Short mmCIF file of C-alpha atoms in Angstrom, two decimals:
data_model
loop_
_atom_site.label_atom_id
_atom_site.label_comp_id
_atom_site.label_asym_id
_atom_site.label_seq_id
_atom_site.Cartn_x
_atom_site.Cartn_y
_atom_site.Cartn_z
CA MET L 8 38.21 -36.27 71.40
CA SER L 9 40.98 -33.73 71.94
CA GLY L 10 40.45 -30.18 70.73
CA MET L 11 36.68 -30.45 70.89
CA ILE L 12 34.52 -27.92 72.69
CA GLN L 13 33.32 -29.45 75.95
CA ARG L 14 30.82 -26.80 77.02
CA ILE L 15 29.22 -23.62 75.69
CA GLU L 16 27.44 -21.22 78.05
CA MET L 17 25.39 -18.21 76.98
CA LYS L 18 24.43 -15.98 79.90
CA GLY L 19 21.91 -13.14 79.84
CA ILE L 20 21.99 -12.70 76.06
CA VAL L 21 20.16 -9.60 74.83
CA LYS L 22 19.57 -8.79 71.17
CA ARG L 23 17.52 -5.85 69.96
CA PHE L 24 16.28 -4.86 66.52
CA PRO L 25 14.35 -1.64 65.79
CA GLY L 26 11.11 -1.96 67.76
CA VAL L 27 11.78 -5.59 68.74
CA LEU L 28 13.50 -7.20 71.71
CA ALA L 29 14.38 -10.50 70.03
CA CYS L 30 16.32 -12.02 72.96
CA ASP L 31 15.67 -10.86 76.50
CA GLN L 32 18.23 -12.05 79.07
CA VAL L 33 18.40 -15.58 77.64
CA ASP L 34 20.55 -18.30 79.24
CA PHE L 35 21.49 -21.39 77.24
CA ASP L 36 24.21 -24.04 77.48
CA LEU L 37 25.42 -27.02 75.48
CA LYS L 38 27.62 -29.94 76.51
CA ALA L 39 29.80 -32.16 74.35
CA GLY L 40 28.04 -35.34 73.30
CA GLU L 41 24.45 -34.10 73.60
CA VAL L 42 21.65 -32.71 71.46
CA HIS L 43 20.03 -29.67 73.05
CA ALA L 44 16.82 -28.49 71.39
CA LEU L 45 15.68 -24.90 71.08
CA LEU L 46 11.91 -25.15 70.83
CA GLY L 47 9.47 -22.32 70.22
CA GLU L 48 7.06 -20.67 67.85
CA ASN L 49 8.16 -18.66 64.84
CA GLY L 50 9.56 -15.37 66.08
CA ALA L 51 10.33 -16.70 69.56
CA GLY L 52 14.03 -15.83 69.18
CA LYS L 53 15.52 -19.28 68.51
CA SER L 54 17.43 -18.46 65.32
CA THR L 55 18.43 -15.02 66.61
CA LEU L 56 20.00 -16.56 69.72
CA MET L 57 22.01 -19.04 67.67
CA LYS L 58 23.04 -16.48 65.07
CA THR L 59 24.46 -14.52 68.00
CA LEU L 60 26.49 -17.56 69.03
CA TYR L 61 27.60 -18.06 65.41
CA GLY L 62 28.83 -14.47 65.05
CA MET L 63 26.21 -13.34 62.53
CA TYR L 64 24.75 -10.94 65.11
CA GLN L 65 26.52 -9.03 67.87
CA PRO L 66 24.76 -9.29 71.24
CA ASP L 67 23.57 -6.09 72.90
CA GLY L 68 24.11 -7.67 76.31
CA GLY L 69 25.26 -10.85 78.00
CA SER L 70 28.28 -13.10 77.64
CA ILE L 71 29.36 -16.25 75.77
CA TYR L 72 31.77 -18.72 77.36
CA ILE L 73 33.61 -21.54 75.59
CA ASP L 74 35.02 -24.06 78.06
CA GLY L 75 34.93 -21.40 80.77
CA GLU L 76 36.66 -18.69 78.72
CA GLU L 77 34.62 -15.62 77.69
CA ARG L 78 34.62 -15.20 73.92
CA ARG L 79 33.18 -12.68 71.46
CA PHE L 80 32.72 -13.67 67.84
CA ARG L 81 32.63 -10.75 65.42
CA SER L 82 31.89 -12.90 62.38
CA PRO L 83 30.99 -16.48 61.44
CA ALA L 84 34.67 -16.96 60.54
CA ASP L 85 35.57 -16.35 64.21
CA ALA L 86 32.97 -18.90 65.33
CA LEU L 87 34.17 -21.48 62.79
CA ALA L 88 37.76 -20.97 63.92
CA ALA L 89 36.59 -21.74 67.47
CA GLY L 90 34.84 -24.93 66.35
CA ILE L 91 31.23 -23.74 65.94
CA GLY L 92 29.36 -24.42 62.69
CA MET L 93 25.82 -23.57 61.65
CA ILE L 94 23.58 -25.18 59.04
CA HIS L 95 20.89 -22.75 57.97
CA GLN L 96 17.34 -23.63 57.03
CA HIS L 97 18.06 -22.39 53.48
CA PHE L 98 21.24 -24.10 52.34
CA MET L 99 24.31 -22.04 51.37
CA LEU L 100 25.37 -24.12 48.36
CA VAL L 101 26.22 -23.32 44.73
CA PRO L 102 24.16 -25.72 42.56
CA THR L 103 26.47 -25.53 39.52
CA MET L 104 29.50 -26.69 41.53
CA THR L 105 30.40 -30.19 42.75
CA VAL L 106 30.17 -31.35 46.34
CA ALA L 107 33.97 -31.09 46.72
CA GLN L 108 34.04 -27.59 45.25
CA ASN L 109 31.26 -26.46 47.59
CA VAL L 110 33.06 -27.90 50.59
CA ALA L 111 36.32 -26.20 49.64
CA LEU L 112 34.63 -22.89 48.82
CA GLY L 113 35.45 -20.30 51.46
CA ASP L 114 37.86 -22.56 53.36
CA ALA L 115 41.06 -20.92 54.50
CA ALA L 116 43.08 -23.56 52.64
CA ALA L 117 41.42 -22.42 49.42
CA GLY L 118 43.65 -19.33 49.56
CA LYS L 119 46.57 -21.41 48.37
CA PHE L 120 47.75 -20.87 44.82
CA ILE L 121 46.68 -24.40 43.83
CA LEU L 122 44.11 -26.32 45.89
CA ASP L 123 44.47 -30.10 45.96
CA MET L 124 40.91 -31.14 45.11
CA LYS L 125 41.87 -34.82 45.35
CA ALA L 126 42.77 -34.24 48.99
CA VAL L 127 39.44 -32.46 49.53
CA SER L 128 37.55 -35.37 48.00
CA ALA L 129 39.52 -37.87 50.06
CA ARG L 130 38.67 -35.99 53.27
CA ILE L 131 34.98 -35.89 52.28
CA CYS L 132 35.06 -39.67 51.82
CA GLU L 133 36.66 -40.09 55.26
CA LEU L 134 33.95 -38.00 56.88
CA SER L 135 31.29 -39.84 54.90
CA ALA L 136 32.56 -43.18 56.20
CA ASP L 137 33.03 -41.96 59.79
CA TYR L 138 29.54 -40.52 60.23
CA GLY L 139 27.37 -42.38 57.70
CA LEU L 140 27.06 -39.37 55.39
CA LYS L 141 26.37 -40.78 51.92
CA VAL L 142 27.83 -38.11 49.67
CA ASN L 143 29.68 -38.37 46.36
CA PRO L 144 32.30 -35.58 46.19
CA GLU L 145 32.12 -35.47 42.39
CA HIS L 146 28.36 -34.99 42.06
CA LEU L 147 26.93 -31.60 41.10
CA VAL L 148 25.01 -30.13 44.03
CA GLY L 149 22.18 -29.09 41.71
CA HIS L 150 21.54 -32.77 40.92
CA LEU L 151 21.25 -33.82 44.56
CA SER L 152 18.06 -34.32 46.56
CA VAL L 153 17.29 -31.97 49.44
CA GLY L 154 18.43 -34.60 51.94
CA GLU L 155 21.73 -35.08 50.12
CA GLN L 156 22.31 -31.32 50.02
CA GLN L 157 21.84 -31.23 53.77
CA ARG L 158 24.53 -33.90 54.15
CA VAL L 159 26.86 -31.67 52.13
CA GLU L 160 26.20 -28.82 54.58
CA ILE L 161 27.04 -31.10 57.51
CA ILE L 162 30.23 -32.25 55.79
CA LYS L 163 31.18 -28.61 55.15
CA ALA L 164 30.95 -27.92 58.88
CA LEU L 165 32.92 -31.04 59.81
CA TYR L 166 35.54 -30.36 57.13
CA ARG L 167 36.20 -27.00 58.79
CA GLY L 168 36.66 -28.66 62.17
CA ALA L 169 33.35 -27.84 63.82
CA SER L 170 32.79 -29.77 67.04
CA VAL L 171 29.55 -27.88 67.75
CA ILE L 172 26.92 -27.77 64.99
CA ILE L 173 23.77 -25.64 65.05
CA LEU L 174 20.94 -27.00 62.89
CA ASP L 175 18.18 -24.48 62.10
CA GLU L 176 14.87 -26.26 61.31
CA PRO L 177 16.80 -29.11 59.61
CA THR L 178 13.75 -31.28 58.86
CA ALA L 179 11.53 -28.58 57.34
CA VAL L 180 11.84 -29.80 53.72
CA LEU L 181 12.74 -33.49 54.17
CA THR L 182 10.73 -36.63 53.48
CA PRO L 183 10.12 -38.93 56.49
CA GLN L 184 12.84 -41.29 55.24
CA GLU L 185 15.29 -38.39 54.95
CA VAL L 186 14.42 -37.34 58.51
CA ASP L 187 15.20 -40.87 59.72
CA ASP L 188 18.52 -40.83 57.82
CA LEU L 189 19.39 -37.42 59.27
CA PHE L 190 18.71 -38.61 62.83
CA VAL L 191 21.08 -41.56 62.30
CA VAL L 192 23.81 -39.13 61.19
CA LEU L 193 23.18 -36.81 64.15
CA LYS L 194 23.35 -39.69 66.61
CA ASN L 195 26.68 -40.74 65.05
CA LEU L 196 27.99 -37.21 65.55
CA VAL L 197 26.91 -37.18 69.19
CA ALA L 198 28.53 -40.59 69.77
CA GLU L 199 31.82 -39.05 68.59
CA GLY L 200 31.52 -36.23 71.13
CA HIS L 201 30.01 -33.44 69.04
CA GLY L 202 27.52 -31.07 70.62
CA LEU L 203 24.41 -30.29 68.55
CA VAL L 204 21.83 -27.52 68.84
CA PHE L 205 18.56 -28.57 67.19
CA ILE L 206 16.26 -25.62 66.41
CA SER L 207 12.69 -26.75 65.78
CA HIS L 208 9.00 -26.26 66.47
CA LYS L 209 8.12 -29.95 66.01
CA LEU L 210 7.47 -31.53 69.39
CA HIS L 211 7.71 -35.17 68.35
CA GLU L 212 11.12 -34.64 66.74
CA VAL L 213 12.75 -32.91 69.68
CA THR L 214 11.46 -35.49 72.15
CA ALA L 215 12.65 -38.36 69.92
CA LEU L 216 16.16 -37.00 69.25
CA CYS L 217 17.24 -34.56 71.94
CA ASP L 218 18.64 -34.90 75.44
CA ARG L 219 17.42 -31.55 76.74
CA ILE L 220 14.84 -29.03 75.52
CA THR L 221 14.88 -25.28 76.13
CA VAL L 222 11.69 -23.43 75.23
CA LEU L 223 11.69 -19.80 74.10
CA ARG L 224 8.62 -17.57 74.00
CA ASP L 225 8.62 -13.93 72.89
CA GLY L 226 12.39 -13.73 73.21
CA ARG L 227 12.58 -15.17 76.74
CA ALA L 228 13.65 -18.59 77.98
CA MET L 229 10.66 -20.29 79.62
CA GLY L 230 12.68 -23.17 81.03
CA THR L 231 14.77 -26.24 80.21
CA ARG L 232 13.51 -29.80 80.56
CA PRO L 233 15.08 -33.24 80.05
CA ALA L 234 13.55 -34.77 76.93
CA ALA L 235 13.08 -38.15 78.61
CA GLY L 236 9.60 -38.27 80.08
CA VAL L 237 8.58 -34.69 79.31
CA GLN L 238 4.89 -34.30 78.52
CA ARG L 239 3.73 -32.73 75.25
CA HIS L 240 1.16 -30.52 76.99
CA GLU L 241 3.89 -29.11 79.25
CA LEU L 242 6.02 -28.07 76.25
CA VAL L 243 2.99 -26.61 74.46
CA SER L 244 2.04 -24.62 77.54
CA MET L 245 5.60 -23.27 77.77
CA MET L 246 5.51 -22.33 74.07
CA VAL L 247 2.13 -20.57 73.95
CA GLY L 248 1.14 -20.01 77.57
CA ARG L 249 -1.92 -22.27 77.46
CA ASP L 250 -3.11 -25.73 76.45
CA LEU L 251 -4.24 -26.30 72.87
CA LYS L 252 -7.72 -27.46 71.96
CA GLU L 253 -8.07 -30.95 70.54
CA LEU L 254 -9.03 -31.08 66.87
CA LYS L 255 -12.62 -32.26 66.40
CA HIS L 256 -12.66 -34.19 63.13
CA ARG L 257 -16.13 -35.60 62.34
CA ASP L 258 -16.76 -38.79 60.39
CA TYR L 259 -16.07 -38.70 56.67
CA ALA L 260 -19.35 -38.26 54.78
CA PRO L 261 -18.60 -36.41 51.53
CA GLY L 262 -21.08 -35.13 49.02
CA PRO L 263 -20.70 -34.95 45.23
CA ALA L 264 -17.55 -33.70 43.53
CA ARG L 265 -17.32 -29.90 43.50
CA LEU L 266 -13.78 -29.31 42.24
CA ASP L 267 -12.78 -31.58 39.35
CA ILE L 268 -9.29 -31.21 37.87
CA ARG L 269 -8.74 -33.15 34.65
CA GLY L 270 -5.53 -33.61 32.64
CA LEU L 271 -4.02 -30.38 34.00
CA LYS L 272 -0.73 -29.39 32.40
CA ALA L 273 1.35 -26.26 32.95
CA MET L 274 4.87 -24.99 32.29
CA GLY L 275 7.29 -23.94 34.99
CA ASP L 276 9.20 -20.68 35.20
CA ARG L 277 12.22 -22.18 33.42
CA GLY L 278 10.26 -23.53 30.47
CA GLU L 279 10.00 -27.12 31.75
CA GLU L 280 6.71 -28.96 32.15
CA ALA L 281 5.80 -28.50 35.83
CA LEU L 282 2.46 -30.33 35.78
CA GLU L 283 2.03 -33.45 33.66
CA GLY L 284 -1.65 -34.31 33.35
CA VAL L 285 -2.86 -33.91 36.94
CA ASP L 286 -6.23 -35.53 37.71
CA LEU L 287 -7.84 -34.74 41.07
CA GLU L 288 -11.37 -34.66 42.44
CA VAL L 289 -12.37 -32.81 45.62
CA ARG L 290 -15.83 -33.49 46.99
CA SER L 291 -18.21 -31.38 48.96
CA GLY L 292 -17.47 -31.77 52.65
CA GLU L 293 -13.96 -33.21 52.39
CA ILE L 294 -10.36 -32.08 52.73
CA LEU L 295 -8.03 -33.49 50.08
CA GLY L 296 -4.41 -33.04 51.14
CA ILE L 297 -1.52 -32.71 48.68
CA ALA L 298 1.77 -34.12 50.02
CA GLY L 299 5.13 -33.63 48.37
CA VAL L 300 8.65 -32.33 48.78
CA SER L 301 8.93 -28.64 47.88
CA GLY L 302 9.44 -28.00 44.17
CA ASN L 303 7.46 -30.94 42.78
CA GLY L 304 4.60 -28.96 41.28
CA GLN L 305 2.59 -27.87 44.33
CA LEU L 306 3.17 -24.17 43.73
CA GLU L 307 2.32 -24.45 40.02
CA LEU L 308 -0.83 -26.43 40.82
CA ALA L 309 -2.04 -23.76 43.24
CA GLU L 310 -1.22 -20.97 40.79
CA CYS L 311 -3.14 -22.70 37.99
CA LEU L 312 -6.16 -23.13 40.23
CA ILE L 313 -6.26 -19.48 41.28
CA GLY L 314 -5.56 -18.18 37.77
CA VAL L 315 -2.10 -16.62 38.04
CA ARG L 316 -0.35 -19.28 35.93
CA PRO L 317 -1.64 -20.21 32.46
CA VAL L 318 -2.88 -23.74 31.86
CA SER L 319 -1.39 -25.41 28.77
CA ALA L 320 -3.93 -28.27 28.76
CA GLY L 321 -6.76 -29.70 30.83
CA SER L 322 -9.73 -28.31 32.72
CA ILE L 323 -10.61 -26.99 36.18
CA LEU L 324 -14.30 -27.58 36.89
CA LEU L 325 -16.02 -25.96 39.86
CA ASP L 326 -19.62 -27.11 40.17
CA GLY L 327 -19.47 -27.97 36.46
CA ALA L 328 -18.12 -24.61 35.22
CA ASP L 329 -14.66 -24.66 33.62
CA LEU L 330 -12.49 -21.99 35.28
CA ALA L 331 -9.34 -22.65 33.24
CA GLY L 332 -9.69 -19.57 31.03
CA MET L 333 -11.14 -17.24 33.67
CA LYS L 334 -9.43 -14.42 35.52
CA LEU L 335 -9.03 -14.44 39.30
CA ASN L 336 -12.06 -12.26 40.04
CA GLU L 337 -14.23 -14.42 37.79
CA ARG L 338 -13.12 -17.53 39.68
CA ILE L 339 -13.90 -15.86 43.00
CA ALA L 340 -17.34 -14.89 41.71
CA ARG L 341 -17.89 -18.56 40.75
CA GLY L 342 -17.23 -19.65 44.33
CA MET L 343 -13.49 -20.18 44.72
CA ALA L 344 -11.58 -18.95 47.80
CA ILE L 345 -7.81 -18.75 48.07
CA ILE L 346 -5.29 -18.84 50.90
CA ALA L 347 -2.09 -18.19 48.95
CA GLU L 348 1.31 -19.65 49.82
CA GLU L 349 2.99 -16.21 49.88
CA ARG L 350 0.55 -14.15 51.90
CA MET L 351 2.49 -10.87 51.66
CA LEU L 352 2.86 -11.19 47.87
CA ASP L 353 -0.39 -12.83 46.78
CA GLY L 354 -2.71 -12.68 49.78
CA CYS L 355 -2.68 -9.04 50.79
CA ILE L 356 -1.15 -5.60 50.14
CA GLY L 357 1.15 -4.74 53.01
CA ASP L 358 0.76 -0.95 52.88
CA PHE L 359 -3.06 -1.16 52.75
CA SER L 360 -5.04 -1.05 55.97
CA VAL L 361 -6.75 -4.02 57.58
CA GLN L 362 -10.11 -2.79 56.28
CA GLU L 363 -8.82 -2.17 52.76
CA ASN L 364 -7.43 -5.70 52.61
CA VAL L 365 -10.83 -7.12 53.56
CA PHE L 366 -12.29 -5.56 50.39
CA ILE L 367 -9.52 -6.21 47.87
CA HIS L 368 -11.84 -8.46 45.84
CA ASP L 369 -15.20 -7.25 47.14
CA HIS L 370 -15.17 -3.50 46.57
CA MET L 371 -17.75 -3.91 43.77
CA ASP L 372 -20.13 -5.90 45.98
CA LYS L 373 -23.56 -4.22 46.06
CA ARG L 374 -23.68 -4.63 49.85
CA PHE L 375 -20.89 -2.08 50.21
CA ARG L 376 -21.93 0.54 47.67
CA LYS L 377 -24.32 3.47 47.53
CA THR L 378 -25.06 4.06 43.86
CA ILE L 379 -21.61 4.72 42.38
CA PHE L 380 -19.94 5.42 45.75
CA LEU L 381 -18.54 3.10 48.38
CA ASP L 382 -20.54 2.72 51.59
CA PHE L 383 -17.72 3.16 54.09
CA LYS L 384 -20.01 2.69 57.08
CA ALA L 385 -21.17 -0.71 55.81
CA MET L 386 -17.58 -1.63 54.97
CA ALA L 387 -16.33 -0.73 58.45
CA LYS L 388 -19.15 -2.71 60.05
CA HIS L 389 -18.37 -5.81 57.94
CA ALA L 390 -14.62 -5.55 58.59
CA SER L 391 -15.21 -5.14 62.35
CA GLU L 392 -17.42 -8.22 62.42
CA LEU L 393 -14.79 -10.33 60.64
CA VAL L 394 -11.98 -9.08 62.89
CA LYS L 395 -14.05 -10.01 65.95
CA GLU L 396 -15.27 -13.37 64.63
CA TYR L 397 -11.80 -14.51 63.57
CA THR L 398 -10.03 -13.02 66.64
CA VAL L 399 -7.68 -10.88 64.55
CA LYS L 400 -5.50 -8.79 66.87
CA THR L 401 -5.11 -5.31 65.39
CA PRO L 402 -4.95 -1.85 67.01
CA THR L 403 -7.50 -0.43 64.54
CA LEU L 404 -9.07 -1.18 61.17
CA ASP L 405 -6.82 1.54 59.72
CA THR L 406 -3.60 -0.18 60.81
CA PRO L 407 -1.43 -1.21 57.81
CA ILE L 408 -1.69 -4.98 57.59
CA LYS L 409 2.10 -5.34 57.38
CA ASN L 410 2.24 -4.24 61.05
CA LEU L 411 0.30 -7.34 62.18
CA SER L 412 1.89 -10.66 63.13
CA GLY L 413 1.99 -13.41 60.52
CA GLY L 414 -0.73 -15.34 62.30
CA ASN L 415 -3.09 -12.37 62.43
CA ILE L 416 -2.47 -11.54 58.76
CA GLN L 417 -3.31 -15.14 57.85
CA LYS L 418 -6.46 -15.08 59.99
CA LEU L 419 -7.64 -11.90 58.27
CA ILE L 420 -7.04 -13.43 54.83
CA MET L 421 -8.99 -16.49 55.92
CA ALA L 422 -11.81 -14.29 57.26
CA ARG L 423 -12.05 -12.44 53.93
CA GLU L 424 -12.05 -15.62 51.85
CA LEU L 425 -14.45 -17.67 53.95
CA SER L 426 -16.94 -14.84 54.47
CA ARG L 427 -18.07 -15.40 50.86
CA LYS L 428 -19.28 -18.95 51.67
CA PRO L 429 -17.13 -20.51 48.91
CA GLY L 430 -17.80 -23.76 47.10
CA ALA L 431 -14.08 -24.60 46.95
CA LEU L 432 -11.15 -23.45 49.05
CA ILE L 433 -7.52 -23.68 47.91
CA ALA L 434 -5.37 -23.53 51.06
CA SER L 435 -1.68 -23.51 50.13
CA GLN L 436 0.73 -23.79 53.09
CA PRO L 437 -1.87 -22.10 55.34
CA THR L 438 0.16 -22.31 58.55
CA ARG L 439 3.64 -21.61 57.18
CA GLY L 440 5.37 -19.00 59.29
CA VAL L 441 2.57 -18.63 61.84
CA ASP L 442 2.73 -19.51 65.52
CA ILE L 443 1.26 -22.62 67.08
CA GLY L 444 -1.75 -20.75 68.49
CA ALA L 445 -2.71 -19.29 65.11
CA SER L 446 -2.08 -22.69 63.49
CA GLU L 447 -4.52 -24.27 65.91
CA TYR L 448 -7.16 -21.68 65.00
CA ILE L 449 -6.59 -22.09 61.24
CA HIS L 450 -6.92 -25.87 61.54
CA GLN L 451 -10.21 -25.52 63.40
CA ARG L 452 -11.54 -23.15 60.73
CA LEU L 453 -10.56 -25.49 57.89
CA LEU L 454 -12.46 -28.32 59.56
CA MET L 455 -15.48 -26.07 60.13
CA GLN L 456 -15.45 -25.09 56.45
CA ARG L 457 -15.29 -28.76 55.46
CA ASP L 458 -18.27 -29.49 57.68
CA GLU L 459 -20.23 -26.71 55.96
CA GLY L 460 -19.84 -28.52 52.61
CA THR L 461 -16.86 -26.73 51.08
CA ALA L 462 -14.44 -28.73 48.94
CA VAL L 463 -11.05 -28.01 50.55
CA LEU L 464 -7.76 -28.63 48.73
CA LEU L 465 -4.98 -28.45 51.32
CA ILE L 466 -1.43 -28.13 49.98
CA SER L 467 1.14 -28.54 52.73
CA GLU L 468 4.72 -29.70 53.23
CA ASP L 469 3.90 -30.56 56.85
CA LEU L 470 2.89 -34.23 56.93
CA ASP L 471 1.60 -33.94 60.47
CA GLU L 472 -0.76 -31.18 59.34
CA LEU L 473 -1.96 -33.27 56.39
CA TYR L 474 -2.58 -36.28 58.61
CA ASP L 475 -4.46 -34.25 61.20
CA LEU L 476 -6.79 -32.58 58.69
CA SER L 477 -7.12 -34.59 55.48
CA ASP L 478 -9.80 -37.13 54.61
CA ARG L 479 -7.83 -38.25 51.56
CA ILE L 480 -4.17 -37.57 50.71
CA ALA L 481 -2.66 -37.30 47.21
CA VAL L 482 1.11 -37.41 46.65
CA ILE L 483 2.71 -35.28 43.94
CA TYR L 484 6.18 -35.97 42.53
CA GLU L 485 7.77 -34.12 39.59
CA GLY L 486 4.38 -32.81 38.50
CA LYS L 487 2.62 -36.18 38.55
CA ILE L 488 0.11 -37.59 41.03
CA MET L 489 1.67 -40.77 42.44
CA GLY L 490 -1.52 -41.93 44.14
CA VAL L 491 -4.55 -40.86 46.18
CA PHE L 492 -5.27 -42.61 49.49
CA MET L 493 -7.85 -42.58 52.22
CA HIS L 494 -6.33 -41.13 55.38
CA GLN L 495 -6.71 -44.39 57.30
CA ASP L 496 -5.34 -46.57 54.49
CA THR L 497 -1.79 -45.22 54.38
CA ASP L 498 1.08 -44.32 56.68
CA ILE L 499 3.94 -41.83 56.92
CA GLN L 500 6.52 -44.27 55.52
CA THR L 501 4.48 -45.08 52.40
CA LEU L 502 3.84 -41.40 51.77
CA GLY L 503 7.52 -40.64 52.23
CA LEU L 504 8.54 -43.18 49.59
CA LEU L 505 5.98 -41.80 47.13
CA MET L 506 7.22 -38.27 47.84
CA ALA L 507 10.65 -39.50 46.73
CA GLY L 508 9.17 -41.01 43.56
CA ILE L 509 9.28 -44.63 44.74
CA LYS L 510 6.10 -46.66 44.37
CA PRO L 511 5.37 -49.73 46.54
CA GLY L 512 7.08 -52.74 44.98
CA ASP L 513 9.72 -50.70 43.13
CA PRO L 514 13.27 -52.13 43.51
CA PRO L 515 15.51 -50.13 45.86
CA ARG L 516 17.57 -47.44 44.18
CA PRO L 517 21.33 -48.06 43.88
CA GLU L 518 23.71 -46.18 46.16
CA PRO L 519 26.62 -45.15 43.91
CA ILE L 520 27.95 -42.76 46.52
CA ILE L 521 29.90 -45.23 48.68
CA ALA L 522 31.40 -46.91 45.63
CA ALA L 523 32.66 -43.54 44.39
CA CYS L 524 34.47 -42.96 47.68
CA GLU L 525 35.92 -46.46 47.82
CA SER L 526 37.34 -46.39 44.29
#
C-alpha cells in the first residue's frame, strides 16, 4: 500500500530515568507486513523503548530511522503524523462518549468549526468491514466490553492513518475468545501491509502470533529469534538468564472444608451490588482458583474476606468460626493470611523498613516482646530468617521496602503471611507486576502451602496461572459464581465463555454491530 511505512530501525537507543538505565544501547527494527514481539519481564524496558518510538519519551542516545531517514519525534502527535500509533495497556477512552466521538476526539480534523460526525461514523464502518473490527460507532464506550473497547483503540489508530501500530500487553484483560478475535484482527492488519509491535510476557502468545521475537532483559536486548521453531526454554533463558524449575503438583487429596463462604453479598464503590450471594467452599490441602474478567467482583470478594469491605449478607466461616463481623487483626489471629492485590497500598507500608513490614500485624506477639517492650533482637533474628528462607534480595533489614523490586516485596509479604502457618490463604493477583523468576518462586510456595494443608483461594486474571496451580476453578461474572469445575474437567474455551457470562447451551448473542454499519 502506498504511503505506508516499510521499515523502522531503532539503533543504540538509550533512555535514563533517575537511578535507572531503562534502555541500554537497544537495537530494534520492524518491517511492513510483520508482527515483531518485544518479550521480557516487567521492568525489562519494553514499554519504555516503544514510548520512545512513539514520542512520549525523548531518547538520551541513539537514532530512529523511518524508511532510511533519521527522524526525531518530540510528541505522540509527531509519531502519529508519521504513521505510528500506540495502543496502551490502559485504554485512553472517555466512557461517557460514543465510539465515533472517541475516535474523532483529538483528531486534527476536529479543529474544524463543525465536525461531520456522519462522515466519522462512515469511516469507522469502512475500517470495521476492512479489518473485521466489529464496532458500532453509535454505542457508548462505557457500555462496551473490554474486547470491544480495544477494537475502538485500534480503529482510532487506523482512522488517524497509522501504518505501524504498537500494542502494549494487549491481551492482559481479555477472555480467551477475545484474544482469538484480536489475533484475527491483527492478522488482517498484517495482510494489508501494516507493521505491528506486540509487547508481551506471554510466551505462547508471541510464538503463536509473531514473526520475530526480540527479548529484553534489564534494559538490554538479549537477541532476536524467528518465532517459527523457537524453543520455549531458549526464550525463558534469554528473559531471566536461567531455566525455570518445573512445577511439582501432587495428586489432589483434599481434607475437610476450612473456608466456607455462604450467600455472600456486598455493595460496590458506586452503590451497586458487587457480590450477589456467592457460595464457595475451599478445602484443606487444595487451591481453588477464581477466574474472571477484571471488574466482575473479584476485588470485592477479596476485600470482604480480609475485612476491608463490609458484608451486607452472608457468612465467612474459617474452621467453623464466622469472620464476617471481625476486624482484620481478628481474622489473622483466627488463621487467615492475605496476599493483597495492591501490595503497596494494602500489603505493606512503603516508607517502613523491611523488618518493620515483617511485624506490621505481629508486633504484639509474645515471641517478640519483653514485658511491655519490643524485643528487637528477637525481631531482627526472625526477620533475617524469613529473608533468607524466602530469598528476599535486600541490602539490609533497615532498607525501606519501597526500594525493593516488586518481586522481592511480594516475596517478603508472602514470608510474613505464611510464617504464621495459616489455615486459609487469600492470594489475590499474587504475581501481578513481578518478574518471571519471582512468579516461579511464588507458584512453588503456593503449592507447598497447599501440601501443608492450607485452604488456598487464588484470585487471578491469568488463566495460565490458574490452570497451572488450581485443583478446582470457579468462574465469577457480574458478582455471581457461574460454576465450579475440577481442573481436569474443563478447558480454556469453556472458561472463557463463562467469563463472558455465557453458559454452555446458551444461544449465541446477536451481533448488532455490523447491521448498524450496513444501515
